Amino acid sequence: ADDVTVAELAEQFIAHIRREYAASPAVIEKAQLSVRPLLEAYATLPCCEFGALQLRAVREGMINAGLCIATINGRIAMLKRCFRYGVEME
């Protein structure tokens, strides 16, 4: 739906990760850490308005926070999974 916010999507995605990866706390933690900067910047934004420029801004925030490139790439990949999950679930 057009009115689903980034925060609602992230909440549903984290719940999905907790169900699917219950035996892997590291994956759950990675998902939670990945969505944190997304939520800090865009929690109330409707998902349909989130695009490449917003993802780039989230990545820039991770760079400014001093994270290494491998960590940033992993977290961006997790965010892409989050939005793919949202598309799959409509």
Coordinates of N, CA and C in Angstrom, one line a residue:
A1 N 0.8 -1.2 0.0 CA 0.0 0.0 0.0 C 0.9 1.2 0.0
D2 N 0.3 2.3 -0.6 CA 1.1 3.5 -0.7 C 1.4 4.2 0.7
D3 N 0.6 3.9 1.7 CA 0.8 4.6 2.9 C 1.6 3.8 4.0
V4 N 2.3 2.7 3.6 CA 3.1 2.0 4.5 C 4.4 2.8 4.7
T5 N 4.8 3.1 5.9 CA 6.0 3.9 6.2 C 7.2 3.0 6.3
V6 N 8.3 3.6 6.2 CA 9.6 2.9 6.3 C 9.7 2.2 7.7
A7 N 9.2 2.9 8.7 CA 9.2 2.3 10.0 C 8.4 1.0 10.1
E8 N 7.2 1.0 9.5 CA 6.3 -0.1 9.5 C 7.0 -1.3 8.7
L9 N 7.6 -1.0 7.6 CA 8.3 -2.0 6.8 C 9.4 -2.6 7.6
A10 N 10.2 -1.7 8.2 CA 11.3 -2.2 9.0 C 10.9 -3.1 10.1
E11 N 9.8 -2.8 10.8 CA 9.3 -3.6 11.9 C 8.9 -4.9 11.4
Q12 N 8.2 -5.0 10.3 CA 7.7 -6.3 9.7 C 8.9 -7.1 9.2
F13 N 9.9 -6.4 8.7 CA 11.1 -7.1 8.2 C 11.9 -7.7 9.4
I14 N 12.1 -7.0 10.4 CA 12.8 -7.5 11.6 C 12.0 -8.7 12.2
A15 N 10.7 -8.6 12.2 CA 9.9 -9.7 12.7 C 10.1 -11.0 11.8
H16 N 10.2 -10.8 10.5 CA 10.4 -11.8 9.6 C 11.8 -12.5 9.8
I17 N 12.8 -11.6 10.0 CA 14.2 -12.1 10.2 C 14.2 -12.9 11.5
R18 N 13.5 -12.4 12.6 CA 13.5 -13.1 13.8 C 12.9 -14.5 13.7
R19 N 11.8 -14.6 12.9 CA 11.2 -15.9 12.6 C 12.1 -16.8 11.8
E20 N 12.7 -16.3 10.7 CA 13.4 -17.2 9.8 C 14.8 -17.5 10.3
Y21 N 15.4 -16.7 11.1 CA 16.8 -16.9 11.6 C 16.9 -16.9 13.1
A22 N 15.9 -17.5 13.7 CA 15.8 -17.6 15.2 C 17.1 -18.3 15.7
A23 N 17.7 -19.2 15.0 CA 18.9 -19.9 15.5 C 20.2 -19.1 15.2
S24 N 20.1 -17.9 14.6 CA 21.3 -17.2 14.2 C 21.2 -15.7 14.8
P25 N 21.5 -15.5 16.0 CA 21.5 -14.2 16.6 C 22.3 -13.2 15.8
A26 N 23.4 -13.6 15.2 CA 24.2 -12.6 14.4 C 23.4 -12.0 13.3
V27 N 22.6 -12.8 12.6 CA 21.8 -12.3 11.5 C 20.8 -11.3 12.0
I28 N 20.2 -11.6 13.1 CA 19.1 -10.8 13.7 C 19.8 -9.4 14.1
E29 N 20.9 -9.5 14.7 CA 21.6 -8.3 15.1 C 22.0 -7.4 13.9
K30 N 22.5 -8.1 12.9 CA 22.9 -7.4 11.7 C 21.7 -6.7 11.0
A31 N 20.6 -7.3 11.0 CA 19.4 -6.7 10.5 C 19.0 -5.5 11.3
Q32 N 19.0 -5.6 12.6 CA 18.6 -4.5 13.5 C 19.6 -3.3 13.4
L33 N 20.9 -3.6 13.3 CA 21.9 -2.5 13.1 C 21.7 -1.9 11.7
S34 N 21.3 -2.7 10.7 CA 21.2 -2.1 9.4 C 20.0 -1.2 9.3
V35 N 18.9 -1.5 9.9 CA 17.7 -0.6 9.8 C 17.8 0.6 10.7
R36 N 18.7 0.6 11.7 CA 18.7 1.8 12.6 C 19.0 3.1 11.9
P37 N 20.0 3.2 11.1 CA 20.2 4.5 10.4 C 19.1 4.9 9.4
L38 N 18.5 3.9 8.9 CA 17.3 4.1 8.0 C 16.2 4.7 8.7
L39 N 15.9 4.2 9.9 CA 14.8 4.7 10.7 C 15.1 6.1 11.3
E40 N 16.4 6.3 11.6 CA 16.7 7.6 12.2 C 16.4 8.7 11.2
A41 N 16.6 8.4 9.9 CA 16.5 9.4 8.9 C 15.1 9.4 8.2
Y42 N 14.5 8.3 8.0 CA 13.3 8.2 7.2 C 12.1 7.4 7.8
A43 N 12.0 7.3 9.1 CA 11.0 6.5 9.7 C 9.6 6.8 9.2
T44 N 9.3 8.1 9.1 CA 7.9 8.4 8.7 C 7.6 8.6 7.2
L45 N 8.7 8.4 6.5 CA 8.5 8.5 5.0 C 7.8 7.3 4.4
P46 N 6.8 7.5 3.6 CA 6.1 6.4 2.9 C 7.1 5.6 2.1
C47 N 7.1 4.3 2.1 CA 8.0 3.5 1.4 C 8.0 3.8 -0.1
C48 N 6.9 4.2 -0.7 CA 6.8 4.5 -2.1 C 7.6 5.7 -2.5
E49 N 8.0 6.5 -1.5 CA 8.8 7.7 -1.7 C 10.3 7.5 -1.5
F50 N 10.7 6.3 -1.0 CA 12.0 6.0 -0.7 C 12.7 5.5 -1.9
G51 N 13.8 6.1 -2.3 CA 14.5 5.7 -3.5 C 16.0 5.7 -3.4
A52 N 16.7 5.7 -4.5 CA 18.1 5.6 -4.6 C 18.8 6.8 -3.8
L53 N 18.2 8.0 -4.0 CA 18.9 9.1 -3.3 C 18.8 9.0 -1.8
Q54 N 17.7 8.5 -1.3 CA 17.6 8.3 0.2 C 18.5 7.2 0.7
L55 N 18.6 6.1 -0.1 CA 19.5 5.0 0.2 C 21.0 5.5 0.2
R56 N 21.3 6.4 -0.7 CA 22.6 7.0 -0.8 C 22.9 7.9 0.5
A57 N 21.9 8.6 0.9 CA 22.0 9.4 2.1 C 22.2 8.5 3.4
V58 N 21.5 7.4 3.4 CA 21.7 6.5 4.6 C 23.2 6.0 4.5
R59 N 23.6 5.6 3.3 CA 25.0 5.1 3.2 C 26.0 6.2 3.6
E60 N 25.8 7.4 3.2 CA 26.7 8.5 3.6 C 26.7 8.7 5.1
G61 N 25.6 8.5 5.8 CA 25.5 8.5 7.2 C 26.4 7.4 7.8
M62 N 26.4 6.3 7.2 CA 27.2 5.2 7.7 C 28.7 5.5 7.5
I63 N 29.0 6.1 6.4 CA 30.4 6.5 6.2 C 30.8 7.5 7.2
N64 N 30.0 8.5 7.4 CA 30.3 9.6 8.4 C 30.4 9.0 9.8
A65 N 29.7 7.9 10.1 CA 29.8 7.3 11.4 C 31.1 6.5 11.6
G66 N 31.9 6.4 10.5 CA 33.2 5.7 10.6 C 33.2 4.2 10.4
L67 N 32.1 3.7 9.8 CA 32.0 2.3 9.6 C 32.9 1.9 8.4
C68 N 33.5 0.7 8.5 CA 34.3 0.2 7.4 C 33.5 -0.1 6.2
I69 N 34.1 -0.2 5.0 CA 33.3 -0.4 3.8 C 32.7 -1.8 3.7
A70 N 33.3 -2.8 4.3 CA 32.7 -4.1 4.3 C 31.4 -4.1 5.2
T71 N 31.4 -3.4 6.3 CA 30.3 -3.3 7.1 C 29.2 -2.5 6.4
I72 N 29.5 -1.4 5.8 CA 28.5 -0.6 5.1 C 27.9 -1.4 4.0
N73 N 28.7 -2.1 3.2 CA 28.2 -2.9 2.1 C 27.2 -4.0 2.6
G74 N 27.6 -4.6 3.7 CA 26.7 -5.7 4.3 C 25.4 -5.1 4.7
R75 N 25.4 -3.9 5.4 CA 24.2 -3.3 5.9 C 23.3 -2.8 4.7
I76 N 23.9 -2.2 3.7 CA 23.2 -1.8 2.6 C 22.5 -3.0 1.9
A77 N 23.2 -4.1 1.8 CA 22.6 -5.3 1.2 C 21.4 -5.7 2.1
M78 N 21.5 -5.6 3.4 CA 20.4 -6.0 4.2 C 19.2 -5.0 4.0
L79 N 19.5 -3.8 3.8 CA 18.4 -2.8 3.6 C 17.7 -3.1 2.2
K80 N 18.5 -3.5 1.3 CA 17.9 -3.9 0.0 C 17.0 -5.1 0.2
R81 N 17.4 -6.1 1.0 CA 16.6 -7.2 1.3 C 15.3 -6.8 2.0
C82 N 15.4 -5.8 2.9 CA 14.2 -5.3 3.6 C 13.2 -4.8 2.6
F83 N 13.6 -4.0 1.6 CA 12.7 -3.5 0.6 C 12.2 -4.5 -0.3
R84 N 13.0 -5.5 -0.7 CA 12.6 -6.6 -1.5 C 11.5 -7.4 -0.8
Y85 N 11.7 -7.6 0.5 CA 10.7 -8.3 1.4 C 9.4 -7.5 1.3
G86 N 9.5 -6.2 1.4 CA 8.2 -5.4 1.3 C 7.5 -5.6 0.0
V87 N 8.3 -5.6 -1.1 CA 7.7 -5.8 -2.4 C 7.0 -7.2 -2.5
E88 N 7.7 -8.2 -2.0 CA 7.2 -9.6 -2.0 C 5.9 -9.7 -1.2
M89 N 5.8 -9.0 -0.1 CA 4.6 -9.0 0.7 C 3.5 -8.0 0.3
E90 N 3.8 -7.2 -0.6 CA 2.9 -6.1 -1.1 C 2.5 -5.2 0.0

